[in-house]
Amino acid sequence: MLAFLEAHKAGLFAREHWLRNIVSGVIVGVVALPLAMAFAIASGAEPEQGLYTAIVAGFIVSVFGGSRLQIAGPTGAFIVILAGITAEYGIEGLQIATLMAGLMLLLLGLAKMGSIIKFIPDPVIVGFTAGIAVIIWVGQWPSFFGLPDVSGEHFHNTLWQLFQVFPELHWTTTALALLSLLLVIYGPRFPGLTRVPGPLIALVVATVLHVVFNFDGVATIGSAFGGIPQGLPEFQLPDITWNKVIELIGPAFTIAMLGAIESLLSAVVADGMAGTRHDSNQELVGQGLANVLTPLFGGFAATGAIARTATNIRNGGTGPLSGIVHAITLVLMLLFLAPLATNVPLAALAAILFVVAWNMSEVKHFTKMVRRAPRADVVILLVTFGLTVFADLVVAVNIGVILATLHFLRRMATSVEVRQATEDELTREFAHVSHWQLPPDVLVYTVEGPFFFGAVENFERALAGTHSDPKVLIIRMKWVPFIDITGLQTLEEVILDLQRRDVRVMLSGANPRVAAKLRKAGIVRLVGEEGVFDDFEEAVAACRGIRI
């Protein structure tokens, strides 16, 4: 359901909720201003494009999303991916990829695939998020320290080049960046500034200092980008061709997957903080619409922003009105304050991104997981982190998920137990049955757990351990929740082998779903209708009627 309609039904648009949502929206808009520009510059776009993204996506997600408190816009998690796309395909290529990603998200939401995203394991998410944080941090060194721009094919090449040019750092830029960093962290602790966001304090102070002293050699938005146009963006359709669509399918899919993960994580955080419940499918629809429309108005990829969403909740936001006000606040700033952005030092924006990278890295959570998580999860975490930093985010996530899946399957396979039930064990189980006795030359095997491709080896090994052929072998399937095609094929092979050795096979206790699959696969026909029983006791009783 639309969070907007849900909030309306809950009465969150009533007059008594106006003030708190308007105040929260204004505060979030102020917080989003420096972040949107910083994320845009780091992604290879113009600073105003970050504002366009925050305005359009923020409004669309607040109206059409599945979380009533979600604030959308450009985020730090996207920087690495978007910067690579921009470098290879240009800003128009990035916008086409964003539009395609929006269509993918829209289809995922309409197909009710929102719940699948949350099955990505925590070590993978923490690993690639921390890896992105490291890349963002190192990527801001040139702006923070006033270093010459460097380029490298891989992260370690770039890092080595930065170390080589580090002696050329610009002392004034570095000092201004360090002051900005301190203000971002400690600015709100000053009396009278407790409600003012740290990034805004740093942005204003650094800009005022540069205007007053006109520091030589300090790069600004004006010197690097020529300032920010005053006014709203115009509707413009990118030049889309089939060749571009085919080339950008991979990048678009990456944006869609990362956007889905980030937005749903943000929605979960919002639920935890505010006690709400989001609709994951509707959230993907909202994010899809936002990413379709944003590039048509000069923006680029957007998703749910965890930090801005949390700020919204902490400042009293209760419904979509705060997200709408956040977008309107940015519009007013763009219309009336754009000329002032010319003197904003890039060092201040780099300092803001330093803090963003630190928060993204979740160092405490990362180290805690390394210390306390099972060894396999630690390996998945470190592999994902290493590949994100030194290889590629897409490769990292794919391999991380594959490793986590293989580890899960191994644990599932080892949890499946296939064993021969002893006569003493069965006698204790059926002690309530008078005159219970297992007929001679009858063996009973119990399968406990999912009978899937990872567990067939256990089944084959257990049956191979039978030292002498019985007349009848009963396979109890009461505790088999499901069976896949590999399990069915293995069961068929085992039954045929036993029948060649004149061993009659009976099946008992299969649940309706498993029984239906046994029938469809021809297993029931193989053992005969008289060899399939709903109850184990019926199978044993049938054995007594068989001449052994």
Coordinates of C-alpha atoms in Angstrom, one line a residue:
M1 CA 0.0 0.0 0.0
L2 CA 1.2 3.6 -0.7
A3 CA 2.7 5.0 2.5
F4 CA 1.1 8.3 1.5
L5 CA -2.4 6.8 1.6
E6 CA -1.6 4.8 4.7
A7 CA -0.5 8.0 6.5
H8 CA -3.6 9.8 5.3
K9 CA -5.8 7.0 6.7
A10 CA -3.9 7.1 10.0
G11 CA -4.6 10.9 10.3
L12 CA -1.0 11.9 9.9
F13 CA -2.0 14.8 7.6
A14 CA -4.2 16.3 10.3
R15 CA -3.3 19.9 11.4
E16 CA -1.8 18.8 14.7
H17 CA 0.9 16.9 12.8
W18 CA 1.8 19.8 10.5
L19 CA 4.3 21.7 12.6
R20 CA 6.5 18.8 13.6
N21 CA 6.7 17.4 10.1
I22 CA 7.4 20.8 8.6
V23 CA 10.2 21.5 11.1
S24 CA 11.6 18.0 10.5
G25 CA 11.4 18.5 6.7
V26 CA 13.2 21.8 6.8
I27 CA 16.0 20.3 9.0
V28 CA 16.4 17.3 6.7
G29 CA 16.5 19.6 3.7
V30 CA 19.3 21.7 5.3
V31 CA 21.2 18.4 6.0
A32 CA 20.6 17.2 2.4
L33 CA 22.0 20.4 0.8
P34 CA 25.8 19.8 1.4
L35 CA 25.4 16.0 1.1
A36 CA 23.7 16.1 -2.2
M37 CA 26.4 18.4 -3.7
A38 CA 29.2 16.3 -2.2
F39 CA 27.8 13.0 -3.5
A40 CA 27.2 14.5 -6.9
I41 CA 30.8 15.8 -7.2
A42 CA 32.2 12.5 -6.0
S43 CA 30.0 10.6 -8.5
G44 CA 31.5 12.7 -11.4
A45 CA 28.4 14.9 -11.8
E46 CA 27.8 18.6 -11.4
P47 CA 26.8 19.8 -7.8
E48 CA 23.4 21.0 -8.9
Q49 CA 22.6 17.6 -10.3
G50 CA 22.8 16.2 -6.7
L51 CA 20.3 18.8 -5.7
Y52 CA 18.0 17.9 -8.6
T53 CA 18.3 14.3 -7.6
A54 CA 17.4 15.0 -3.9
I55 CA 14.4 17.2 -4.9
V56 CA 12.8 14.9 -7.5
A57 CA 13.6 11.5 -5.8
G58 CA 12.8 12.9 -2.3
F59 CA 9.3 14.0 -3.5
I60 CA 8.5 10.9 -5.5
V61 CA 9.5 8.4 -2.9
S62 CA 7.6 10.3 -0.1
V63 CA 4.4 10.1 -2.2
F64 CA 4.7 6.7 -3.9
G65 CA 7.1 4.7 -1.6
G66 CA 6.2 2.0 0.9
S67 CA 7.8 3.7 4.0
R68 CA 6.1 6.7 5.4
L69 CA 9.4 8.1 6.8
Q70 CA 11.8 7.4 4.0
I71 CA 14.0 10.2 2.7
A72 CA 15.5 9.5 -0.7
G73 CA 18.3 11.1 -2.6
P74 CA 21.9 10.6 -3.7
T75 CA 23.8 8.4 -1.2
G76 CA 27.4 7.5 -0.5
A77 CA 26.9 3.9 -1.3
F78 CA 26.3 4.8 -4.9
I79 CA 29.5 6.9 -5.3
V80 CA 31.9 4.1 -6.4
I81 CA 29.5 2.7 -9.0
L82 CA 28.3 6.0 -10.4
A83 CA 31.8 7.5 -10.7
G84 CA 32.8 4.5 -12.7
I85 CA 29.8 4.7 -15.0
T86 CA 30.3 8.4 -15.5
A87 CA 34.0 8.0 -16.3
E88 CA 33.2 5.4 -18.9
Y89 CA 29.9 6.5 -20.4
G90 CA 29.6 10.2 -19.5
I91 CA 26.9 11.8 -17.5
E92 CA 24.3 11.0 -20.2
G93 CA 25.2 7.3 -20.0
L94 CA 24.8 7.5 -16.2
Q95 CA 21.3 9.0 -16.6
I96 CA 20.3 6.3 -19.1
A97 CA 21.5 3.6 -16.8
T98 CA 19.6 5.3 -13.9
L99 CA 16.4 5.3 -16.0
M100 CA 16.9 1.6 -16.9
A101 CA 17.6 0.8 -13.2
G102 CA 14.3 2.6 -12.3
L103 CA 12.4 0.4 -14.7
M104 CA 14.0 -2.7 -13.2
L105 CA 13.1 -1.6 -9.7
L106 CA 9.6 -0.9 -10.8
L107 CA 9.2 -4.4 -12.3
L108 CA 10.8 -6.0 -9.1
G109 CA 8.2 -4.2 -7.0
L110 CA 5.3 -5.0 -9.2
A111 CA 6.4 -8.7 -9.3
K112 CA 6.4 -8.7 -5.5
M113 CA 10.1 -9.4 -5.2
G114 CA 10.8 -7.0 -2.4
S115 CA 11.1 -9.7 0.3
I116 CA 13.8 -11.5 -1.6
I117 CA 16.3 -8.7 -1.2
K118 CA 16.5 -9.2 2.5
F119 CA 17.9 -12.7 2.1
I120 CA 21.4 -11.2 1.3
P121 CA 23.5 -12.2 4.3
D122 CA 24.7 -9.6 6.8
P123 CA 28.5 -10.4 6.2
V124 CA 28.0 -9.5 2.5
I125 CA 26.2 -6.2 3.2
V126 CA 28.7 -5.2 5.9
G127 CA 31.7 -6.2 3.8
F128 CA 30.7 -4.3 0.7
T129 CA 29.5 -1.3 2.7
A130 CA 32.8 -1.1 4.5
G131 CA 34.7 -1.5 1.3
I132 CA 32.7 1.4 -0.3
A133 CA 33.6 3.5 2.7
V134 CA 37.3 2.9 2.2
I135 CA 37.1 3.8 -1.5
I136 CA 35.1 7.0 -0.7
W137 CA 37.6 8.0 2.0
V138 CA 40.7 7.6 -0.2
G139 CA 38.9 9.1 -3.2
Q140 CA 38.4 12.4 -1.3
W141 CA 42.1 12.8 -0.4
P142 CA 42.8 15.1 -3.4
S143 CA 40.1 17.6 -2.3
F144 CA 40.8 17.2 1.4
F145 CA 44.6 17.7 1.1
G146 CA 44.7 19.8 -2.0
L147 CA 46.6 17.1 -3.9
P148 CA 46.9 16.9 -7.7
D149 CA 44.3 14.7 -9.4
V150 CA 45.5 11.2 -10.0
S151 CA 44.0 8.2 -11.8
G152 CA 44.6 4.5 -11.7
E153 CA 43.1 1.5 -13.2
H154 CA 42.6 -0.1 -9.8
F155 CA 42.4 1.0 -6.2
H156 CA 45.9 0.1 -5.3
N157 CA 47.3 2.0 -8.3
T158 CA 45.4 5.1 -7.3
L159 CA 46.4 4.7 -3.6
W160 CA 50.1 4.4 -4.6
Q161 CA 49.9 7.5 -6.8
L162 CA 48.3 9.4 -4.0
F163 CA 51.2 8.4 -1.6
Q164 CA 53.7 9.6 -4.3
V165 CA 52.0 13.1 -4.6
F166 CA 51.3 13.4 -0.9
P167 CA 54.3 15.7 -0.3
E168 CA 52.6 18.2 -2.6
L169 CA 49.6 18.7 -0.3
H170 CA 48.3 22.3 0.0
W171 CA 48.6 23.4 3.6
T172 CA 45.8 26.0 3.5
T173 CA 43.4 23.5 1.9
T174 CA 44.3 20.9 4.5
A175 CA 43.9 23.3 7.4
L176 CA 40.4 24.3 6.1
A177 CA 39.5 20.7 5.6
L178 CA 40.6 19.7 9.1
L179 CA 38.6 22.6 10.6
S180 CA 35.6 21.5 8.6
L181 CA 36.0 17.9 9.8
L182 CA 36.1 19.1 13.4
L183 CA 33.0 21.2 12.9
V184 CA 31.1 18.4 11.2
I185 CA 31.8 16.2 14.3
Y186 CA 31.7 18.6 17.1
G187 CA 29.9 21.7 15.8
P188 CA 26.4 20.7 17.1
R189 CA 27.9 20.5 20.7
F190 CA 28.5 24.2 20.8
P191 CA 25.8 26.1 22.8
G192 CA 23.0 27.3 20.6
L193 CA 24.0 25.0 17.7
T194 CA 22.7 21.8 19.1
R195 CA 19.8 21.7 16.5
V196 CA 22.0 22.7 13.6
P197 CA 23.5 19.8 11.5
G198 CA 27.2 19.5 11.6
P199 CA 27.6 19.4 7.8
L200 CA 25.8 22.8 7.5
I201 CA 28.0 24.4 10.2
A202 CA 31.1 23.2 8.4
L203 CA 29.8 24.4 5.0
V204 CA 28.9 27.8 6.3
V205 CA 32.0 28.4 8.3
A206 CA 34.4 27.2 5.6
T207 CA 32.6 29.3 3.0
V208 CA 32.6 32.5 5.1
L209 CA 36.3 32.1 5.9
H210 CA 37.1 31.7 2.2
V211 CA 35.0 34.7 1.3
V212 CA 36.7 36.9 4.0
F213 CA 40.3 35.8 3.4
N214 CA 40.2 34.7 -0.2
F215 CA 42.6 31.8 0.3
D216 CA 45.0 31.3 -2.6
G217 CA 44.9 27.9 -4.3
V218 CA 41.8 26.6 -2.4
A219 CA 39.4 24.9 -4.9
T220 CA 35.7 25.9 -4.7
I221 CA 32.5 24.9 -6.5
G222 CA 32.9 28.1 -8.5
S223 CA 36.5 27.4 -9.6
A224 CA 35.8 23.7 -10.3
F225 CA 32.3 23.9 -11.8
G226 CA 31.5 27.5 -12.4
G227 CA 28.9 27.7 -9.7
I228 CA 25.4 26.4 -9.5
P229 CA 22.7 27.5 -11.9
Q230 CA 19.9 29.5 -10.2
G231 CA 16.5 27.9 -11.1
L232 CA 14.8 24.6 -11.6
P233 CA 15.9 22.0 -14.1
E234 CA 14.1 21.5 -17.4
F235 CA 12.6 18.3 -18.6
Q236 CA 15.0 16.6 -21.1
L237 CA 14.9 13.1 -22.4
P238 CA 18.4 11.5 -22.8
D239 CA 19.5 10.3 -26.2
I240 CA 18.6 6.7 -25.9
T241 CA 19.7 4.2 -28.5
W242 CA 19.6 0.4 -28.6
N243 CA 23.4 0.3 -28.6
K244 CA 23.5 2.4 -25.4
V245 CA 20.8 0.3 -23.8
I246 CA 22.7 -3.0 -24.5
E247 CA 26.0 -1.4 -23.2
L248 CA 24.4 -0.1 -20.0
I249 CA 22.4 -3.2 -19.0
G250 CA 25.1 -4.3 -16.6
P251 CA 25.6 -0.9 -14.9
A252 CA 21.8 -0.4 -14.7
F253 CA 21.4 -3.8 -13.0
T254 CA 24.1 -2.9 -10.5
I255 CA 22.4 0.4 -9.7
A256 CA 19.0 -1.4 -9.4
M257 CA 20.3 -4.1 -7.0
L258 CA 22.3 -1.7 -4.9
G259 CA 19.4 0.8 -4.8
A260 CA 17.0 -2.0 -3.7
I261 CA 19.3 -3.1 -0.9
E262 CA 20.0 0.4 0.3
S263 CA 16.4 1.6 0.2
L264 CA 15.0 -1.5 2.0
L265 CA 17.8 -1.3 4.6
S266 CA 16.9 2.3 5.2
A267 CA 13.2 1.3 5.5
V268 CA 14.0 -1.3 8.1
V269 CA 16.0 1.2 10.1
A270 CA 13.1 3.6 10.0
D271 CA 10.7 0.8 11.2
G272 CA 13.1 0.1 14.1
M273 CA 13.3 3.7 15.1
A274 CA 9.7 4.7 14.7
G275 CA 7.8 1.5 15.3
T276 CA 6.3 1.5 11.8
R277 CA 6.0 -1.2 9.2
H278 CA 7.0 -0.6 5.6
D279 CA 5.8 -2.3 2.4
S280 CA 8.9 -3.6 0.7
N281 CA 7.2 -4.1 -2.7
Q282 CA 5.7 -0.7 -2.7
E283 CA 9.0 0.8 -1.6
L284 CA 10.6 -0.7 -4.7
V285 CA 7.8 0.8 -6.9
G286 CA 8.5 4.2 -5.4
Q287 CA 12.2 3.9 -5.8
G288 CA 11.7 2.7 -9.4
L289 CA 9.5 5.7 -10.3
A290 CA 12.0 8.1 -8.7
N291 CA 14.9 6.7 -10.7
V292 CA 12.8 6.8 -13.9
L293 CA 11.9 10.5 -13.4
T294 CA 15.0 11.9 -11.8
P295 CA 17.3 11.6 -14.9
L296 CA 14.6 13.3 -17.0
F297 CA 15.1 16.4 -14.8
G298 CA 18.9 16.4 -14.8
G299 CA 19.5 14.1 -11.9
F300 CA 21.0 10.6 -11.5
A301 CA 20.6 7.5 -9.3
A302 CA 18.9 7.8 -5.9
T303 CA 17.8 5.5 -3.1
G304 CA 16.7 5.6 0.5
A305 CA 19.2 7.6 2.6
I306 CA 19.7 6.0 6.0
A307 CA 21.3 9.1 7.7
R308 CA 18.7 11.5 6.4
T309 CA 15.8 9.1 7.2
A310 CA 17.1 8.8 10.8
T311 CA 17.5 12.6 11.0
N312 CA 13.8 12.9 9.9
I313 CA 12.6 10.6 12.7
R314 CA 14.8 12.1 15.4
N315 CA 13.4 15.6 14.6
G316 CA 9.8 14.6 14.9
G317 CA 8.9 13.4 11.4
T318 CA 5.8 11.2 11.5
G319 CA 4.7 10.9 7.9
P320 CA 5.4 11.6 4.2
L321 CA 4.7 15.4 4.7
S322 CA 8.3 15.8 6.1
G323 CA 9.8 14.2 3.0
I324 CA 7.7 16.5 0.8
V325 CA 8.8 19.6 2.8
H326 CA 12.4 18.4 2.6
A327 CA 12.1 18.6 -1.3
I328 CA 10.4 22.0 -1.2
T329 CA 13.2 23.3 1.1
L330 CA 15.8 22.3 -1.4
V331 CA 13.8 23.9 -4.2
L332 CA 13.8 27.2 -2.2
M333 CA 17.5 27.0 -1.5
L334 CA 18.2 26.3 -5.2
L335 CA 16.1 29.3 -6.2
F336 CA 17.4 31.9 -3.7
L337 CA 20.8 30.7 -2.4
A338 CA 22.4 29.2 -5.5
P339 CA 24.8 32.1 -6.2
L340 CA 26.3 31.7 -2.7
A341 CA 27.5 28.2 -3.5
T342 CA 30.2 29.6 -5.7
N343 CA 32.5 30.1 -2.8
V344 CA 31.9 26.7 -1.1
P345 CA 35.4 25.0 -0.7
L346 CA 35.6 21.5 -2.0
A347 CA 37.7 20.7 1.1
A348 CA 34.6 21.3 3.2
L349 CA 32.6 18.8 1.1
A350 CA 35.5 16.3 1.3
A351 CA 35.4 16.6 5.1
I352 CA 31.7 15.9 5.1
L353 CA 32.3 12.8 3.0
F354 CA 35.1 11.7 5.4
V355 CA 32.4 11.5 8.1
V356 CA 30.0 9.8 5.8
A357 CA 32.6 7.2 4.9
W358 CA 33.3 6.6 8.6
N359 CA 29.6 6.1 9.4
M360 CA 29.2 3.8 6.4
S361 CA 32.2 1.7 7.5
E362 CA 30.5 0.7 10.8
V363 CA 33.9 -0.1 12.2
K364 CA 32.5 -1.3 15.6
H365 CA 30.1 -3.7 13.9
F366 CA 32.8 -4.8 11.4
T367 CA 35.3 -5.6 14.2
K368 CA 32.7 -7.2 16.4
M369 CA 31.7 -9.5 13.5
V370 CA 35.3 -10.4 12.8
R371 CA 35.8 -11.3 16.5
R372 CA 32.6 -13.1 17.3
A373 CA 31.1 -14.5 14.0
P374 CA 31.6 -18.1 12.9
R375 CA 34.8 -18.6 10.9
A376 CA 32.9 -19.1 7.6
D377 CA 31.0 -15.8 8.0
V378 CA 34.3 -14.0 8.8
V379 CA 35.8 -15.3 5.6
I380 CA 32.7 -14.2 3.6
L381 CA 33.0 -10.7 5.2
L382 CA 36.7 -10.3 4.5
V383 CA 36.4 -11.7 1.0
T384 CA 33.6 -9.3 0.1
F385 CA 35.4 -6.4 1.7
G386 CA 38.7 -7.2 -0.1
L387 CA 37.0 -7.6 -3.5
T388 CA 35.0 -4.4 -3.1
V389 CA 38.1 -2.4 -2.4
F390 CA 40.6 -4.1 -4.8
A391 CA 38.4 -5.5 -7.6
D392 CA 34.8 -4.4 -8.2
L393 CA 31.7 -4.0 -6.2
V394 CA 29.6 -6.2 -8.5
V395 CA 32.1 -9.0 -8.4
A396 CA 32.3 -8.6 -4.6
V397 CA 28.6 -8.9 -4.0
N398 CA 28.2 -11.8 -6.5
I399 CA 31.0 -13.8 -5.0
G400 CA 29.9 -12.9 -1.4
V401 CA 26.4 -14.1 -2.1
I402 CA 27.7 -17.3 -3.8
L403 CA 30.0 -18.1 -0.9
A404 CA 27.2 -17.5 1.6
T405 CA 24.8 -19.7 -0.4
L406 CA 27.4 -22.5 -0.7
H407 CA 28.1 -22.3 3.0
F408 CA 24.4 -22.4 3.8
L409 CA 23.9 -25.4 1.6
R410 CA 26.8 -27.2 3.2
R411 CA 25.3 -26.6 6.6
M412 CA 21.9 -27.7 5.4
A413 CA 23.4 -30.9 3.9
T414 CA 25.2 -31.7 7.1
S415 CA 22.1 -31.2 9.1
V416 CA 20.2 -33.8 7.1
E417 CA 20.3 -37.2 8.9
V418 CA 19.8 -40.5 7.2
R419 CA 20.2 -43.4 9.6
Q420 CA 19.0 -47.0 10.2
A421 CA 16.4 -47.1 13.0
T422 CA 17.2 -49.9 15.5
E423 CA 14.6 -52.3 16.8
D424 CA 15.1 -51.0 20.4
E425 CA 14.6 -47.4 19.2
L426 CA 11.4 -48.3 17.4
T427 CA 10.2 -50.4 20.3
R428 CA 10.5 -47.3 22.6
E429 CA 8.8 -45.1 20.0
F430 CA 5.8 -47.5 19.7
A431 CA 5.6 -48.6 23.3
H432 CA 2.0 -47.5 23.4
V433 CA 1.2 -50.1 20.7
S434 CA 0.3 -53.5 22.1
H435 CA 2.4 -56.5 20.8
W436 CA 4.7 -54.2 18.8
Q437 CA 7.4 -56.0 17.0
L438 CA 9.4 -55.4 13.8
P439 CA 9.0 -58.3 11.5
P440 CA 12.3 -60.2 10.7
D441 CA 14.2 -59.3 7.5
V442 CA 12.8 -55.7 7.6
L443 CA 15.0 -52.7 7.8
V444 CA 13.9 -49.2 8.5
Y445 CA 15.7 -46.1 7.4
T446 CA 14.7 -42.6 8.7
V447 CA 15.4 -39.4 6.7
E448 CA 15.3 -36.2 8.8
G449 CA 15.7 -32.9 7.0
P450 CA 15.2 -31.6 3.5
F451 CA 16.0 -34.2 0.9
F452 CA 17.8 -31.9 -1.7
F453 CA 20.8 -32.2 -3.9
G454 CA 23.2 -31.4 -1.1
A455 CA 22.0 -34.2 1.1
V456 CA 21.9 -37.1 -1.4
E457 CA 25.4 -38.1 -0.6
N458 CA 24.3 -38.8 3.0
F459 CA 21.4 -40.9 1.8
E460 CA 23.6 -43.0 -0.5
R461 CA 26.3 -43.4 2.1
A462 CA 23.8 -44.6 4.7
L463 CA 22.2 -47.2 2.5
A464 CA 25.6 -48.4 1.3
G465 CA 26.3 -49.2 4.9
T466 CA 23.7 -52.0 4.8
H467 CA 25.8 -55.2 5.2
S468 CA 23.1 -57.7 4.2
D469 CA 20.1 -57.3 2.0
P470 CA 16.7 -57.4 3.8
K471 CA 13.5 -58.6 2.3
V472 CA 11.8 -55.3 2.9
L473 CA 13.3 -51.8 3.4
I474 CA 11.0 -49.1 4.7
I475 CA 12.0 -45.5 4.2
R476 CA 10.4 -43.2 6.7
M477 CA 9.9 -39.7 5.2
K478 CA 7.8 -38.2 8.0
W479 CA 10.4 -35.6 8.8
V480 CA 11.2 -34.6 5.2
P481 CA 9.8 -31.0 4.7
F482 CA 10.6 -31.0 0.9
I483 CA 12.4 -32.9 -1.8
D484 CA 14.0 -31.6 -5.0
I485 CA 14.7 -33.2 -8.4
T486 CA 18.1 -34.4 -7.4
G487 CA 16.7 -36.1 -4.3
L488 CA 13.9 -37.7 -6.4
Q489 CA 16.4 -39.0 -9.0
T490 CA 18.7 -40.4 -6.3
L491 CA 15.7 -42.0 -4.6
E492 CA 14.7 -43.6 -7.9
E493 CA 18.2 -44.9 -8.5
V494 CA 18.4 -46.4 -5.0
I495 CA 15.0 -48.1 -5.3
L496 CA 15.9 -49.6 -8.7
D497 CA 19.2 -50.9 -7.3
L498 CA 17.4 -52.4 -4.3
Q499 CA 14.8 -54.0 -6.5
R500 CA 17.5 -55.6 -8.7
R501 CA 18.7 -57.2 -5.5
D502 CA 15.1 -58.5 -4.7
V503 CA 14.6 -56.0 -1.9
R504 CA 11.1 -54.6 -1.7
V505 CA 11.0 -50.8 -0.9
M506 CA 8.2 -49.1 1.0
L507 CA 7.7 -45.4 1.7
S508 CA 5.9 -44.0 4.6
G509 CA 4.8 -40.7 6.2
A510 CA 5.5 -38.3 3.4
N511 CA 3.7 -35.0 3.8
P512 CA 1.2 -34.0 1.0
R513 CA 3.7 -31.8 -0.9
V514 CA 6.4 -34.5 -0.9
A515 CA 3.9 -37.2 -1.7
A516 CA 2.7 -35.2 -4.7
K517 CA 6.3 -34.8 -6.0
L518 CA 6.9 -38.6 -5.5
R519 CA 3.8 -39.3 -7.6
K520 CA 4.7 -36.8 -10.3
A521 CA 8.3 -38.2 -10.5
G522 CA 7.1 -41.8 -11.0
I523 CA 8.4 -43.0 -7.6
V524 CA 5.0 -44.2 -6.5
R525 CA 4.6 -46.2 -9.7
L526 CA 8.0 -47.7 -9.1
V527 CA 7.2 -49.1 -5.7
G528 CA 3.6 -49.6 -6.4
E529 CA 0.5 -48.0 -4.8
E530 CA 0.7 -50.8 -2.2
G531 CA 4.2 -49.7 -1.2
V532 CA 3.2 -46.2 -0.2
F533 CA 1.7 -45.6 3.3
D534 CA 0.6 -42.5 5.1
D535 CA 1.5 -44.1 8.4
F536 CA 4.6 -46.1 9.4
E537 CA 2.6 -48.6 11.5
E538 CA 0.5 -49.4 8.4
A539 CA 3.7 -50.1 6.5
V540 CA 4.9 -52.5 9.3
A541 CA 1.5 -54.2 9.4
A542 CA 1.7 -54.7 5.6
C543 CA 5.1 -56.4 6.0
R544 CA 3.5 -58.9 8.3
G545 CA 1.2 -59.9 5.5
I546 CA 4.2 -60.5 3.2
R547 CA 5.8 -63.9 3.0
I548 CA 9.4 -63.2 4.2

